mmCIF file of C-alpha atoms in Angstrom:
data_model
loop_
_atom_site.group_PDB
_atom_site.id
_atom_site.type_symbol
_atom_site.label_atom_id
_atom_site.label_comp_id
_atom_site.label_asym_id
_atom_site.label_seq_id
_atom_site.Cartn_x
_atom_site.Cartn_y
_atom_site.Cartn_z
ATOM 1 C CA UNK A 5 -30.018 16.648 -57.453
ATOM 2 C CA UNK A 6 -28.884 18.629 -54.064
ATOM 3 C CA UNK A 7 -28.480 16.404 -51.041
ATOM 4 C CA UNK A 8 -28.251 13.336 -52.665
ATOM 5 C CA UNK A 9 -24.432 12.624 -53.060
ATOM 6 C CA UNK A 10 -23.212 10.601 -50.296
ATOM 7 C CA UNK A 11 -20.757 13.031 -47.595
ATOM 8 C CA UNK A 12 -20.137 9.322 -45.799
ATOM 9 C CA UNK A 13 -20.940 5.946 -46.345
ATOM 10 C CA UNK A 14 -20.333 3.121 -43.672
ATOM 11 C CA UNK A 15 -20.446 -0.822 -43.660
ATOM 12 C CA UNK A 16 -20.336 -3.059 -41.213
ATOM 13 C CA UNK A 17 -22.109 -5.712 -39.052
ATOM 14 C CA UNK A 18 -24.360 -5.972 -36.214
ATOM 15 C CA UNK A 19 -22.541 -8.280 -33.759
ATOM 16 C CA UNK A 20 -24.470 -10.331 -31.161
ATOM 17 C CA UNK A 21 -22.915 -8.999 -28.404
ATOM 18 C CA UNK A 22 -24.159 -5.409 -29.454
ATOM 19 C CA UNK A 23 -27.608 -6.380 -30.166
ATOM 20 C CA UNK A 24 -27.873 -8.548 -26.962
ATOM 21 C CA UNK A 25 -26.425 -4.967 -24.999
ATOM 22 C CA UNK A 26 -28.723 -3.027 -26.857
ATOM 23 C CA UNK A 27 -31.973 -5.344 -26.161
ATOM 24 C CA UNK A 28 -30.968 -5.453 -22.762
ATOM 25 C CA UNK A 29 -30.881 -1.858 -21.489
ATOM 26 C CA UNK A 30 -34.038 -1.285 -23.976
ATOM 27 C CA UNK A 31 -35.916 -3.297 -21.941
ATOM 28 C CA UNK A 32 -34.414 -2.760 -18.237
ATOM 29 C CA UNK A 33 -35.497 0.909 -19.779
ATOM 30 C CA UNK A 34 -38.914 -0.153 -20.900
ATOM 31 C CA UNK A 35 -39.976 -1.930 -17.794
ATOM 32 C CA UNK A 36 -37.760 -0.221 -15.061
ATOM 33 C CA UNK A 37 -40.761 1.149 -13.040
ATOM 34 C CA UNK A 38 -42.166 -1.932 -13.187
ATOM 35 C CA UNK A 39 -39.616 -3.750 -12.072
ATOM 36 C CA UNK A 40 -39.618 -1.239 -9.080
ATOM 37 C CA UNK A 41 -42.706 -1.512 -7.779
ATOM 38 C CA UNK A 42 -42.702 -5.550 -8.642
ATOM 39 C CA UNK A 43 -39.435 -5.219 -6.581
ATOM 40 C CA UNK A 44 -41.220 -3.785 -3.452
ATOM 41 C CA UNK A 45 -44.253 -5.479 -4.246
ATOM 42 C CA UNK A 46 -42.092 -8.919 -4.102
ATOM 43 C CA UNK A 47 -40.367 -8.124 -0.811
ATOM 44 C CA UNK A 48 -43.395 -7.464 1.199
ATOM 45 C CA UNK A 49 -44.972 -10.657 -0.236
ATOM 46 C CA UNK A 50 -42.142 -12.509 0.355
ATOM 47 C CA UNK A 51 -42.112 -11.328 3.975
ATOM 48 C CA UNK A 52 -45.670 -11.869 4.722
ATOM 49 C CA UNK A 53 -44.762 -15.699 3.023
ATOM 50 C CA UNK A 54 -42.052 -16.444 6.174
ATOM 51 C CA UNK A 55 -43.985 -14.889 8.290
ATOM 52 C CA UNK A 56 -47.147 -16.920 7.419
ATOM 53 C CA UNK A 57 -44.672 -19.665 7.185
ATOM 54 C CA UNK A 58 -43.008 -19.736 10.685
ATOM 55 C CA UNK A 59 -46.094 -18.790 11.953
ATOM 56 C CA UNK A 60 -47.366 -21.905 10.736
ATOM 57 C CA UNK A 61 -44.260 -23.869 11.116
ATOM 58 C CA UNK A 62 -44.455 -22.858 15.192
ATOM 59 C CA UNK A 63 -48.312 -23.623 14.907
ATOM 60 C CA UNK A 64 -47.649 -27.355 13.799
ATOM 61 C CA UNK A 65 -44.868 -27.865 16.328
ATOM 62 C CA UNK A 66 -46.543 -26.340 19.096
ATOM 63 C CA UNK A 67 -49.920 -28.582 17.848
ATOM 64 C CA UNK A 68 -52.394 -25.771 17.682
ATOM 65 C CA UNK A 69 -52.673 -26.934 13.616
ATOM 66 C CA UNK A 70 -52.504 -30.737 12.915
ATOM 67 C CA UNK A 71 -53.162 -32.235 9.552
ATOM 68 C CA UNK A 72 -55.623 -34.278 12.036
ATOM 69 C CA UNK A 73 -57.669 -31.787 12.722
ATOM 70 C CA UNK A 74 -58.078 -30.685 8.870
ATOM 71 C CA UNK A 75 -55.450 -27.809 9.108
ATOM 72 C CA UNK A 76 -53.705 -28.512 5.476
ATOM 73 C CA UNK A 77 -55.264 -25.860 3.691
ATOM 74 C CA UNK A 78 -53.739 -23.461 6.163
ATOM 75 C CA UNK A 79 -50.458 -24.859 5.678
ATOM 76 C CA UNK A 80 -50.760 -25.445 2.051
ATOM 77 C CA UNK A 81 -52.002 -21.314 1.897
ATOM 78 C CA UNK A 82 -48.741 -20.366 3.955
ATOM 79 C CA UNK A 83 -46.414 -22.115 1.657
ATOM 80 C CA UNK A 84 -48.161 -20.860 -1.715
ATOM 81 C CA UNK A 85 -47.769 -17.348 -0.183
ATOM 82 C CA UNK A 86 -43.816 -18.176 0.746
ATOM 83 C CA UNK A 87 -43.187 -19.529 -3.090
ATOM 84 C CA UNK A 88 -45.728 -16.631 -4.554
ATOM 85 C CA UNK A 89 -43.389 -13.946 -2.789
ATOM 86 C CA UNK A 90 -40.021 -15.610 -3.447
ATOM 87 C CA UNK A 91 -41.228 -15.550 -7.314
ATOM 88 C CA UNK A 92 -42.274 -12.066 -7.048
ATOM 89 C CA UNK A 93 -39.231 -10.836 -5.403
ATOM 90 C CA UNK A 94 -36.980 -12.931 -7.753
ATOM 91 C CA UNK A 95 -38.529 -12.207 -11.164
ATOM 92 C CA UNK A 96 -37.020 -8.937 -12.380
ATOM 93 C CA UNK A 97 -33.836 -9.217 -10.463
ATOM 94 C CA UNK A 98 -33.014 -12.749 -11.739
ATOM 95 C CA UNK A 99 -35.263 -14.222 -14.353
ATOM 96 C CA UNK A 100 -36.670 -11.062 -16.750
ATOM 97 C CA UNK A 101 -32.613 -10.439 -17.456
ATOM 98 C CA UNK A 102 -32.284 -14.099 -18.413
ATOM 99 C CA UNK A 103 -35.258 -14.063 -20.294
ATOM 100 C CA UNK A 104 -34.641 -11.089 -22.248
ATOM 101 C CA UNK A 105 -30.799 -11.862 -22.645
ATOM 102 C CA UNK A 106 -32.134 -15.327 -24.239
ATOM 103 C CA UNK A 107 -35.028 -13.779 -26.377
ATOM 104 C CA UNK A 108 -32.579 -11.407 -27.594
ATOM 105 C CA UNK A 109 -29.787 -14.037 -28.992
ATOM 106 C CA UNK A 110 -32.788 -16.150 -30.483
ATOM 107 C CA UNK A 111 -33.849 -12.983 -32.213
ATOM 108 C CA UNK A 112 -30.265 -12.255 -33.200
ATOM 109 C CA UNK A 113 -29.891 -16.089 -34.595
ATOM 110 C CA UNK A 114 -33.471 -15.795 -36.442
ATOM 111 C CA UNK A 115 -33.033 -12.713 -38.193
ATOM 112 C CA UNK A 116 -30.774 -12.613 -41.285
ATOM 113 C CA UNK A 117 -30.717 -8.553 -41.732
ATOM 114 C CA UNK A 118 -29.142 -8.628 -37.943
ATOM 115 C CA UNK A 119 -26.219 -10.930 -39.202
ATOM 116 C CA UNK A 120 -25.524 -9.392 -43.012
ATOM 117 C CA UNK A 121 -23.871 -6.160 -43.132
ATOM 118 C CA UNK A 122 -24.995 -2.834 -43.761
ATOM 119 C CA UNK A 123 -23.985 0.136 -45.623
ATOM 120 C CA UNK A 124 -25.172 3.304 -45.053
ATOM 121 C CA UNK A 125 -25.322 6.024 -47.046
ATOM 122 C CA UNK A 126 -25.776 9.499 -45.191
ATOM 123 C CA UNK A 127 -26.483 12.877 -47.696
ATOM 124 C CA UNK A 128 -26.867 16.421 -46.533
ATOM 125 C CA UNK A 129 -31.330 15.237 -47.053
ATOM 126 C CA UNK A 130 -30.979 11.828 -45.252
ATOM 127 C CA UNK A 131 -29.407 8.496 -45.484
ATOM 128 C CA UNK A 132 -30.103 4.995 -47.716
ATOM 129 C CA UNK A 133 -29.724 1.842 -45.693
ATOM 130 C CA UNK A 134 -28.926 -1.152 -47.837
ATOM 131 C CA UNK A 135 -28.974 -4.893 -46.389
ATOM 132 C CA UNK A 136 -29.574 -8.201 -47.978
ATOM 133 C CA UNK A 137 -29.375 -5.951 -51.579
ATOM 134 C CA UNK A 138 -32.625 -3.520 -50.549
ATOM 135 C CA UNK A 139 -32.026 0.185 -49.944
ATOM 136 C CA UNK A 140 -34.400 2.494 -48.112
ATOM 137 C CA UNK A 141 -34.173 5.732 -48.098
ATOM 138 C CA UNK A 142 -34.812 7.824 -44.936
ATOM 139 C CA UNK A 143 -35.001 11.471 -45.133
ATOM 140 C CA UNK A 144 -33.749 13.076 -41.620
ATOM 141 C CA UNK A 145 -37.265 13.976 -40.559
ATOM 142 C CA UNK A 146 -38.281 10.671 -40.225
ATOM 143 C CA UNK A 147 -35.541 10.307 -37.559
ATOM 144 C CA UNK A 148 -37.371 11.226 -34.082
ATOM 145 C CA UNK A 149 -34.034 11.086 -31.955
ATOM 146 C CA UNK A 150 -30.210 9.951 -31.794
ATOM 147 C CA UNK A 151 -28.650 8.392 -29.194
ATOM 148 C CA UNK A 152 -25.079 7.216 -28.216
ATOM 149 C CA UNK A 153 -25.160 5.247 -25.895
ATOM 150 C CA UNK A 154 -22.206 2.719 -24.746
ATOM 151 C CA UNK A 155 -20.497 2.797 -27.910
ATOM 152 C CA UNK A 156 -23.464 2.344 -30.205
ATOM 153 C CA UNK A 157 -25.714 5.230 -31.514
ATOM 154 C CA UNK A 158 -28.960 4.696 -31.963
ATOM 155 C CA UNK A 159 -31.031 6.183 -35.167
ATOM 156 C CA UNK A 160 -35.074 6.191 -33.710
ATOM 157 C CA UNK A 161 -36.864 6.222 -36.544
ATOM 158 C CA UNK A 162 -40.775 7.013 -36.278
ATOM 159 C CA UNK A 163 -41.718 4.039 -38.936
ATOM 160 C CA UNK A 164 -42.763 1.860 -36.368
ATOM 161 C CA UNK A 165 -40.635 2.118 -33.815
ATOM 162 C CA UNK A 166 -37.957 0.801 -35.815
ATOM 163 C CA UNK A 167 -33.921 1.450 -34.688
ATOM 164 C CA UNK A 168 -31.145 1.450 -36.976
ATOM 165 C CA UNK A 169 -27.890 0.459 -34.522
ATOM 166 C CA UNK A 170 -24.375 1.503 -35.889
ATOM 167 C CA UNK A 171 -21.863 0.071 -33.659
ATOM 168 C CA UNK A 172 -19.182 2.900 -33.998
ATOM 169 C CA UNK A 173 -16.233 0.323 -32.535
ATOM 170 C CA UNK A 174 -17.263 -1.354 -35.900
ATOM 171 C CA UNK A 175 -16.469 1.376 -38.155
ATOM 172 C CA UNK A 176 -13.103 2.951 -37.562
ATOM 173 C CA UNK A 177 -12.056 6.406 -37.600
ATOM 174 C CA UNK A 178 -14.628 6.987 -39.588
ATOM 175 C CA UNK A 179 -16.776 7.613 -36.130
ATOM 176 C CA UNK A 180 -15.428 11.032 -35.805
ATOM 177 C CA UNK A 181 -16.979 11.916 -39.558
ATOM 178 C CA UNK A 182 -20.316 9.918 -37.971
ATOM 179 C CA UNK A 183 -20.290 12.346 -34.987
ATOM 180 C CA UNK A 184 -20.270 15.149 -37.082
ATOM 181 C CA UNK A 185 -22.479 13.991 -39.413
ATOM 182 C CA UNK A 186 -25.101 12.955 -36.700
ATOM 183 C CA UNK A 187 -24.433 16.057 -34.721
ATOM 184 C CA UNK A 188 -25.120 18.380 -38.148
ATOM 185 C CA UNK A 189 -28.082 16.532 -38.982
ATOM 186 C CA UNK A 190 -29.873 16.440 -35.362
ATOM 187 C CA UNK A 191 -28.836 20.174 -34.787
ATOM 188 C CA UNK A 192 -30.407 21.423 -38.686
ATOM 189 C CA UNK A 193 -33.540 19.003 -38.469
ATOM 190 C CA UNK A 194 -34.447 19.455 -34.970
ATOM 191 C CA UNK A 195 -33.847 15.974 -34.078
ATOM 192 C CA UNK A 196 -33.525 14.948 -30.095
ATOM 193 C CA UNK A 197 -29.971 13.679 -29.396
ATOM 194 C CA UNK A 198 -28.799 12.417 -26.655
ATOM 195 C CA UNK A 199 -25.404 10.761 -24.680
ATOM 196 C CA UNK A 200 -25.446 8.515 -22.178
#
């Protein structure tokens, strides 16, 4: 049958550190014009939080506000807004890489496909992925782009969203073949590729 005998076939593993890169920059991706405006949005809270707090911090001193006089939920308000803004302006630049760098080596540790290999089997129609002893087969139209991107391409595939990663330090020379193959395939099928 035409197309179906293999022109490369490729094994090798998933490491951590490549799936913990790859989750990474998917999501700084995902959520970077959130993390924009939460990064503006964060500052100017922030500020209005010390200025709300020295404001009442010179109120107190200067004894315009007294507990005494049933002033605390001014006080408490200023420092809710301080800690509110110092979350907001913290969040994506500290804690959403943490989080996702920690989310990602749980899902690395959880998920047995990430740490068996994989062998894939590309044909002038396609490719078959085997792992854990199942093969799928993918014809090339299913694949809705191909990216390289820091050392690991990136097959899209439009079954859910779904990404096959092929970490080409993992494979040898064999990478140049991979270009080629990827190149051939995204240039005859019409599929998006792209370098970063």
């Amino acid at each position: 049958m035409a197309g179906t005998t293999p022109i490369l076939s490729l094994e090798y593993r998933i490491s951590r550190e490549d799936f913990t890169a790859y989750s990474t920059r998917s999501m700084e991706r995902q959520y970077a014009l959130r993390a924009r405006r939460a990064n503006r949005s964060g500052t100017v809270k922030l500020a209005v939080g010390l200025i709300a707090a020295v404001y009442v911090g010179w109120a107190v001193s200067a004894g315009v506000i007294s507990r005494e006089r049933g002033n605390t939920p001014a006080i408490l308000f200023a420092a809710a807004l301080l800690v509110y803004g110092a979350y907001s302006f913290c969040y994506y630049r500290y804690l959403f890489p943490w989080l996702v760098k920690r989310n990602a080596r749980e899902g690395y540790e959880s998920s047995s496909y990430l740490q068996n290999p994989v062998k894939l089997d590309f044909t002038a129609g396609g490719f078959t992925e085997t792992s854990e002893g199942k093969a799928i087969r993918y014809r090339w139209d299913e694949v809705k782009q191909i990216t390289l991107e820091d050392e690991v391409y990136q097959l899209h595939l439009r079954e859910a969203g779904r990404t096959l990663l092929i970490p080409r330090h993992s494979i040898g020379e064999e990478k140049y073949l991979l270009d080629e193959v990827l190149e051939g395939a995204a240039e005859k099928f019409g599929i998006q590729m792209e370098k970063q």
